[in-house]
Amino acid sequence: CKDSYLDRPPLGSISETAISNANGVNGALIVAYRGLTGKSIGAWYTSPNNWLWGGIRSDDSYKGSESLDQATEINPVERFEVLPSGPSVSNKWKALYDGIGMANTVLRLAEKAEDLTEQNKARIIAEARFLRGFQHFEAKRVYNNVPYVDETIETTEQYKSLKNDQSIWPQIEADLKFGYDNLPVTQTEIGRVNKWAAGAYYAKALLYQSKFTEAKVVFDVIIASGVNNKGNKFGLVPQFKNVFRGEEENGVEVVFGIQYTTGDGTGGANSNTEGELTNPHNDGPGGCCGFYQPSQSLVNAYRTSGGLPLLDTYNSVDVKNQESNPKDFPDRGELDPRLDYTVGRVGVPYKDFGLAKETWIRQLANGGPWLPNKHIQWKDEVGTYYIAGSWGQTQLGKNQLLMRYADLLLMAAECEVEVGSLAKAQEYVNRIRSRAAGSTVVMDGGKPVANYKIVNYTAAWSDKVMARKAVRFERYIELAMEGHRFFDLVRWGVADTQRNSFIQKESKIRTHLAGSQFRKGKDEYLPIPEFVVNQSKVDGQPNIKQNPGY
Amino acid sequence: QERKVTGRILDGSNSGIPGATILVKGTQIGSNTDENGNYSINVNSESSILVFSFVGFQTQEVPIGNQSIVNVTLVEDVNALEEVIVTGYTSEKKKDIIGSVSVVNTKTTLQQPSSNLGNMLQGRASGVTVSGTGAPGGAAKVRIRGFTSFGNNDPLYIIDGVPTDNANALNPQDVESIQVLKDPVSASIYGSRAANGVIVVTTRQGGTKTEISYDGYYGIQALPKRAYPSMINTQQYYEYLQKAAEGAGIPFKSNVFQNGIPKYLVTNMNVNQNPGDATNPNFDKYNYDPYSYDKTYQIAELSQGTDWFHEITRNAPVQSHQVTATGGSEKGSYALGVNYFGSDGIFKETNFNRVTVRANTRFKPKKWLTVGQNLQVAFARSSGSSGNPLDLGGGLDFAGEGSPWYNSYRVPPFIPVRDIQGNFAGTSLGEAGSNLTSPVVLARNKDNKFSGLTLLGNIYAQIEVIKNVTLSSSFGIDQRFGNGYNFNFITPEKAEPIRNNAFSEFFFRGGSWTWTNSLQYKLEINENNSLKLFAATESIFDQFRSISGNRTDYDFNDPSFWSLNTGKNLPQNNGSPSTPRTLYSIFGKVEYQLNNRYLFSGTLRRDASSVFGPESRVGIFPAVGLGWRISEEGFLKSISAINDLKIRAGWGQLGSQRNVGSSNAYSFYGATLTGTAYDINGTNGLPVIGYRPTVIGNPSTKWEAAEMVNVGIDGSLWGGRLDFSVEYFNNTTKDLLVGRQPNGLEPTVGQPQINVGTMSNKGVDAQLSTKGKITKDLSFDIGLTFTHYVNEAIKIDADGSSALLFGAGRLGNIQKVEGGRPLASFWGWQVDGIFQTQAEVDAHAAMSYKRVGSWKLRDINNDGTINGDDQTYIGNPIPKFQMGTDISLKFKDFDFQTFLFWNYGNDLYNYTKWSTHLRGFVGGYSTDVLTDSWTPTNTGASLPILNANDTYSGAISTSFYVEDGSFLRARQMQIGYTLPAGLLKKIGVGRARIYLQGQNVFTITKYSGPDPDIGILGNELQMGVDQFRTPAPRTIIFGVNLGL
């Protein structure tokens, strides 16, 4: 009587033994993909969307919103005063290592599942290794000195023995390359990673290590032969403004993205939670919450002269806004048309919502006069791609683009510059500029809002320094507000100078930045979270060492 | 000359005592009173003495002389030492108890109407700490002698032998007695569930006297003035905005106040098409559409300063009506009770109602057989929330950002309550905050309802197998059924508007059953030596099941339309069966009394629980106690002042398994559409569900064992005029269950509880009571309880190296739990005043925000930089002591009672100041912002200089939030009048008393928040933080006690 009375296995769940089969492995792989969303930690800044880590730390945006909303999580990040115990620092870490753990679970189960076909097993392992490599790559560029966890690590003792004193680039490369070498060229299910996406991240990892020649080889193959899962060759969407349209979310420009969905009855459990904070406020599209506002410096970068960017002097004269001049705005001077699809300007038509309004800005004094634009939905996308949420926010079903073809071309262009083929680099940059030039400009009352002007670089680049500058600047304005900028600045070794001059300029209008400072050698990377160091102690000595300066 | 003497025997309330015995002294001649207390007896001599006696009363002797009518009022037996105390499975005489048992004086306690048991206990029993809120029907949180575990430390409640963790459903008016078992000697018989202490409640049983009584009261609850914060009005708000801009050195810019204070406000205007509209409305366009944000154009007259707190609070009636019938004979007895309790909330549109029916019966058909049952059926219903109000923290016990109190802080003063057409006005215009106004939240929530049914009771049989050997069996249930639903409205008037509506509903059922079988042997060896043996087995089974559903997009807001069928969007249904918890126990107790002087008690319990793996399933919990009734020794016996003096000591181990999940031993995978799905097909429709490890199990987790030592001294002096009891305890929980801290490189998977921690609680409890007469007509009865303990979390993880950090609301890391510190200690930066001069600013360590007028944070490590290393402990939420004083006076037919509660020496973290003083969000602010912010002429201020761009002061945890939480509260003051018996007799009433009572009459405290009595509310590791709880109201009550 007693044993059966006292043995009570859990209800509503299943044991590992019971799912060590093909169904179980497939299910575990679903969860490894879900790991990309950072949702198991449930915070606002845990996915590779990186609006906080790649955007607000750079020179393209401010925190926005009210001064004390998300103050503990974000204010210290924006001011480079984060502590190892800071909640946002810990959450990003947890999301990454959870994703790594889920990928490792797939790898372990795949070896146990006897009913998997060899072909499926090989594909599943390649997908899981790509995901594991992707998450480690993200960890590497955010925290730098990170340990690598593979599927053999299971016990507490094994976890505690891991160290962070060696670079994990070799393992990241190995995982991504494994995906590149073993994945099919197309996949039936559109959300899965294919050979080309894995290759693109492999090349990106090489680029981050300045292995330009090796990276170029891979980029060249992808540019020549890369296709998406529908079998369509990678390319640029004809209109710049349509890159972020819902119907393009799995289109030719998307190399890899996170699949989100809404309207599944869950109240947003599978939608893009991070985007809920970064919509314009009040009666604006989204209704909440007004974070992630573009900076004045970014807006200034879209000033053109004769259709070309002002590479050195762009930030010396401000593009007008209603804060500086309520009587005379918007600025109708010579501008790159990408501005009005990247930044919302009050008084300028905003997608299909009509003119952007002052009331969409949550707190002008804190967040400034500019609105985010790229990742915000169109009005005609209600239903399929976004639905109203339960507390006034919007739940976004549209995918998070992680790498698009323009990004890939610009990375390839960087490689070309560094290996010396400046003409090739110029060609890539001009492809992007041509697309931008061909885009519809923003019209109001039958007239273009500004003197939109953008032209290709026609004179051949003869100078590596100038070419590098042009490529990097193109990357700034093409990919602004997409979460890349900070990592680019660090990678180029200019984060300190760029950010500090940004602070110097911007703190005059955004006074909450005053007194903050970027310290070279420290602030390129977040601290290792306090709990990670503490939990790695063996006999009182931590195996995971804190990053320099923290 | 035999003659007849007649008369009536009365009790203290002038009711006749039926069944009392009258004996002619020295003879066999006797008689009994009838049901009205009347008697007659034949006596044969004037020198005869009549002896009047009845159980529970002092025996009285009256010489007859020549009287033929002798009326006697018997005095209740003040010799409490002979009182029989129920200590759980068994009962004992008070003088023989060697465990630590606080007996709650239910007589005085019940005079203070309470909606539930927890609230009754504050200050009533030494060693018991209670915090509560003003929520209607709101439960209080009870802790006994500190905290033995990191999770739930609720005591075990035993109601008529049935264990429950839901004592709030009990109708307090049915309570006969309450005992609090605090130490191993008394509590270890409950083994693995006793570590948090045990509260044993016995409900009223019938006697031989038939009685019907009515006890009712009606009262009004209102918040005391001190609960209301002083908030700025519109003019002051305008000033504040200007000063903040000035302090930041930026031009003043405001959508609302740019041209001074406007007369009108427009919500949801298209500011670009009609830029003038914001404050200059186009009246023809007025439209309020409850379904559409876009179509709403709301016009409101700007308020000069809405007092949101008074707009949402009210004087709320509270009432209770109880009819009790008791009676019976030697062969059987009954106690029936019906109660209605109703309380409107202090917050408008909220209320709580409860009807309980109790039937306790007992039959003794044979001399050797007793059978009976106890049952309470309680039906509770609340409006204004769908949460279960019988659970702590559920239902109407609002807290945090969902609290109406919080909403009242968060809306600025210039918004009026209603617009020009009488619709609730809103905050959608820029710079008006993001929240709904609190009146509209309450109005919309009023049809959200919870209703629940609880069944609590047992059936039992006792068989006297042979002389002195009793076999008992009891089967008890604690079953609950509940249903709640709520509707979320579209909020066209709100910033961050909700643009679709939603409905959700849930049902649950579950609970436990307990089957106990015991054998008791009692041997009176001789007058002074006795032996008691007790052995028992017990099985407990506990499980819940629930289902819930929700749906969005309803075409109508009408409550009659609300259902899970009528919404347009996809429904979402969820269900969660809990894994059953089972417990099987064998236990026993030996008590031996030697020479009426030396007392010994030993208990042993073996528990086997389903929550642990097979290897560690069994826990053994021993306890021993020794007592020495020193007053029985020759050298003290001669001292007449000492009636009783007893020294006692006990040691034992108690367990706890409450904080172990029922599937702690198992690792498993889970699958949910909300947590493990991914849209791998890229459909933008239903995603594919996967599997992920949800929990890592630990089969070797074992019992947490609290080792407790208790030493006490009890005494009764001067004929019971002074009773006291002082105890010292030292409790250490070893193998403390702590959630396993995953390694920082592991995936985020549910973690098992593992046995790694150690925590200690040491302290002193004391209880003192004195009573007597000052004059013939004036008597007094004073009781005092004292509780003091020191808590220390000695070790919290396997390495003893790391700490747990917790945030509150929007602030991060305000509390820290670390080895060597009390639980939940406050953590942050120390503010050392304000920088007065530039020289001071320059001389101080580098800070990320420093200027003349800003806070000077202490450089704890003196390294010239204020950073994370300068955080320190800034407060302790655990009080140094708590004290309750109960004073009763009786003058003729008048009685007066007061109960004072003193809580001393704890800190509170006043998080409400984040909202009101540091202006966390755009919203309402305290007047301190204008009067207590630093300026060159207000250098003694405590707040930093106003600066619209100061994002620092409000973003960090500082000592500014920490306040002294001490308070002295007059919990109750009462005056009663008992109507003269003669008068009542004429109208056929046995007794009648009326009273007037005030609760929370006054509170003396330095605490600036609305209510200091929140000390131990909240999760154990995060207690003592004021997060917008409902303040306790002041209540004036008129009540009646009637007996037929």
Short mmCIF file of C-alpha atoms in Angstrom, two decimals, chain B residues 31-228:
data_model
loop_
_atom_site.label_atom_id
_atom_site.label_comp_id
_atom_site.label_asym_id
_atom_site.label_seq_id
_atom_site.Cartn_x
_atom_site.Cartn_y
_atom_site.Cartn_z
CA SER B 31 -30.34 18.18 44.14
CA ASN B 32 -29.78 19.66 40.69
CA THR B 33 -30.96 22.85 39.07
CA ASP B 34 -33.48 22.75 36.25
CA GLU B 35 -32.95 24.22 32.84
CA ASN B 36 -33.49 27.72 34.18
CA GLY B 37 -31.13 27.27 37.06
CA ASN B 38 -33.88 26.90 39.67
CA TYR B 39 -33.64 24.36 42.40
CA SER B 40 -35.34 23.19 45.48
CA ILE B 41 -33.92 21.10 48.29
CA ASN B 42 -35.09 19.89 51.64
CA VAL B 43 -32.97 20.70 54.69
CA ASN B 44 -33.47 19.75 58.25
CA SER B 45 -31.38 22.14 60.26
CA GLU B 46 -30.72 25.85 60.40
CA SER B 47 -27.09 25.07 60.83
CA SER B 48 -26.97 23.28 57.51
CA ILE B 49 -24.64 24.53 54.92
CA LEU B 50 -25.47 24.27 51.24
CA VAL B 51 -22.66 23.52 48.81
CA PHE B 52 -23.24 24.84 45.28
CA SER B 53 -21.00 23.51 42.56
CA PHE B 54 -20.75 23.32 38.81
CA VAL B 55 -17.95 22.46 36.45
CA GLY B 56 -15.84 25.47 35.65
CA PHE B 57 -17.07 27.47 38.61
CA GLN B 58 -15.77 27.89 42.10
CA THR B 59 -17.65 25.87 44.61
CA GLN B 60 -19.56 28.06 47.02
CA GLU B 61 -20.87 27.29 50.51
CA VAL B 62 -23.79 29.14 52.05
CA PRO B 63 -25.05 28.69 55.62
CA ILE B 64 -28.83 28.71 55.41
CA GLY B 65 -29.84 30.12 58.72
CA ASN B 66 -33.49 30.84 58.48
CA GLN B 67 -33.59 31.67 54.80
CA SER B 68 -35.99 29.83 52.55
CA ILE B 69 -34.81 31.41 49.34
CA VAL B 70 -31.13 31.26 48.56
CA ASN B 71 -30.00 32.75 45.25
CA VAL B 72 -26.38 32.22 44.41
CA THR B 73 -24.14 33.63 41.75
CA LEU B 74 -21.31 31.27 41.07
CA VAL B 75 -17.97 32.74 40.21
CA GLU B 76 -16.07 31.22 37.37
CA ASP B 77 -13.14 29.16 38.46
CA VAL B 78 -10.17 31.45 38.40
CA ASN B 79 -7.82 28.64 39.05
CA ALA B 80 -6.65 28.45 35.48
CA LEU B 81 -4.14 25.82 36.45
CA GLU B 82 -6.78 23.14 36.33
CA GLU B 83 -7.96 24.38 32.94
CA VAL B 84 -7.82 21.71 30.29
CA ILE B 85 -5.88 22.80 27.25
CA VAL B 86 -6.17 21.10 23.90
CA THR B 87 -2.66 20.65 22.69
CA GLY B 88 -3.38 18.92 19.44
CA TYR B 89 -4.06 15.25 19.40
CA THR B 90 -4.37 15.24 23.16
CA SER B 91 -5.22 17.64 25.92
CA GLU B 92 -3.73 18.38 29.30
CA LYS B 93 -4.21 20.41 32.39
CA LYS B 94 -2.48 23.72 32.22
CA LYS B 95 -0.36 22.99 35.24
CA ASP B 96 1.03 19.87 33.61
CA ILE B 97 2.08 21.46 30.35
CA ILE B 98 5.81 21.53 29.78
CA GLY B 99 5.80 22.65 26.20
CA SER B 100 5.49 26.21 25.06
CA VAL B 101 1.79 26.76 24.55
CA SER B 102 0.30 30.22 24.29
CA VAL B 103 -3.34 30.14 25.14
CA VAL B 104 -5.18 32.94 23.45
CA ASN B 105 -7.76 34.57 25.62
CA THR B 106 -10.63 34.01 23.24
CA LYS B 107 -13.02 35.85 25.49
CA THR B 108 -11.38 39.20 25.05
CA THR B 109 -10.11 38.44 21.60
CA LEU B 110 -13.57 37.65 20.32
CA GLN B 111 -14.74 40.98 21.58
CA GLN B 112 -12.79 42.49 18.76
CA PRO B 113 -14.67 41.59 15.64
CA SER B 114 -12.33 40.21 13.02
CA SER B 115 -13.10 38.76 9.67
CA ASN B 116 -10.62 35.97 10.12
CA LEU B 117 -8.42 34.08 12.50
CA GLY B 118 -5.10 35.65 11.58
CA ASN B 119 -6.23 39.17 12.39
CA MET B 120 -7.43 37.98 15.79
CA LEU B 121 -3.96 36.92 16.82
CA GLN B 122 -2.00 40.16 16.58
CA GLY B 123 -0.43 40.78 19.95
CA ARG B 124 -2.68 38.18 21.59
CA ALA B 125 -0.12 35.45 22.03
CA SER B 126 3.51 35.87 22.87
CA GLY B 127 5.86 34.77 20.14
CA VAL B 128 3.30 35.39 17.44
CA THR B 129 3.93 38.17 14.93
CA VAL B 130 1.08 39.31 12.71
CA SER B 131 0.78 41.87 9.92
CA GLY B 132 -2.38 42.66 8.05
CA THR B 133 -3.93 45.06 5.63
CA GLY B 134 -7.21 46.88 5.35
CA ALA B 135 -8.55 44.72 2.57
CA PRO B 136 -12.09 43.52 3.21
CA GLY B 137 -11.88 39.94 4.35
CA GLY B 138 -8.16 40.33 3.89
CA ALA B 139 -6.05 37.72 5.51
CA ALA B 140 -3.28 38.55 7.89
CA LYS B 141 0.14 37.03 7.83
CA VAL B 142 1.12 35.10 10.94
CA ARG B 143 4.62 34.12 11.96
CA ILE B 144 5.60 32.24 15.08
CA ARG B 145 9.03 32.92 16.56
CA GLY B 146 10.59 34.27 13.43
CA PHE B 147 11.28 32.36 10.29
CA THR B 148 12.42 28.80 9.99
CA SER B 149 12.56 28.65 6.25
CA PHE B 150 13.16 30.80 3.18
CA GLY B 151 9.81 30.07 1.66
CA ASN B 152 6.39 29.99 3.17
CA ASN B 153 6.55 30.13 6.97
CA ASP B 154 2.85 29.95 7.65
CA PRO B 155 2.07 27.99 10.78
CA LEU B 156 0.11 24.78 10.57
CA TYR B 157 -3.51 25.29 11.54
CA ILE B 158 -5.37 22.42 13.11
CA ILE B 159 -9.07 23.06 13.25
CA ASP B 160 -10.91 20.40 15.22
CA GLY B 161 -8.12 18.01 14.39
CA VAL B 162 -8.07 18.78 10.67
CA PRO B 163 -4.93 20.37 9.26
CA THR B 164 -5.40 23.26 6.87
CA ASP B 165 -3.41 26.11 5.44
CA ASN B 166 -6.56 28.05 4.74
CA ALA B 167 -7.64 29.16 8.17
CA ASN B 168 -9.06 32.36 6.74
CA ALA B 169 -12.22 30.59 5.73
CA LEU B 170 -12.98 29.85 9.36
CA ASN B 171 -15.67 31.91 10.99
CA PRO B 172 -13.98 33.40 14.08
CA GLN B 173 -17.28 33.50 15.94
CA ASP B 174 -17.32 29.71 16.07
CA VAL B 175 -14.03 29.57 17.87
CA GLU B 176 -14.00 28.15 21.36
CA SER B 177 -10.30 28.10 22.03
CA ILE B 178 -6.99 28.87 20.34
CA GLN B 179 -3.66 27.45 21.41
CA VAL B 180 -0.38 28.30 19.81
CA LEU B 181 2.23 25.55 19.99
CA LYS B 182 5.61 27.15 19.69
CA ASP B 183 8.24 24.71 20.79
CA PRO B 184 9.32 21.15 20.08
CA VAL B 185 7.75 19.65 23.17
CA SER B 186 4.32 20.84 22.22
CA ALA B 187 4.52 20.88 18.45
CA SER B 188 6.75 18.02 17.42
CA ILE B 189 3.83 15.63 17.53
CA TYR B 190 3.00 17.29 14.21
CA GLY B 191 6.42 16.33 12.93
CA SER B 192 7.26 17.51 9.50
CA ARG B 193 4.70 20.26 9.38
CA ALA B 194 5.38 21.79 12.77
CA ALA B 195 8.53 23.80 12.29
CA ASN B 196 6.60 27.02 11.73
CA GLY B 197 4.53 26.44 14.84
CA VAL B 198 1.05 25.05 15.16
CA ILE B 199 -2.17 26.86 15.89
CA VAL B 200 -4.75 24.57 17.35
CA VAL B 201 -8.30 25.78 17.12
CA THR B 202 -11.28 24.12 18.69
CA THR B 203 -14.72 25.20 17.64
CA ARG B 204 -17.62 25.56 19.95
CA GLN B 205 -19.25 22.40 21.22
CA GLY B 206 -22.62 21.93 22.83
CA GLY B 207 -22.98 21.43 26.55
CA THR B 208 -25.82 20.32 28.67
CA LYS B 209 -27.24 23.80 28.77
CA THR B 210 -29.51 24.83 25.92
CA GLU B 211 -28.64 28.26 24.70
CA ILE B 212 -29.52 30.37 21.77
CA SER B 213 -27.59 33.51 21.31
CA TYR B 214 -27.32 36.31 18.85
CA ASP B 215 -24.15 38.30 18.45
CA GLY B 216 -24.11 41.04 15.91
CA TYR B 217 -22.42 44.25 15.07
CA TYR B 218 -22.53 46.96 12.55
CA GLY B 219 -19.72 49.36 11.97
CA ILE B 220 -18.25 51.93 9.70
CA GLN B 221 -14.69 51.72 8.43
CA ALA B 222 -12.87 54.82 7.34
CA LEU B 223 -9.24 55.55 6.69
CA PRO B 224 -7.57 57.65 9.33
CA LYS B 225 -6.32 61.01 8.18
CA ARG B 226 -2.68 60.01 8.50
CA ALA B 227 -3.09 57.39 5.80
CA TYR B 228 -3.70 60.02 3.16
#
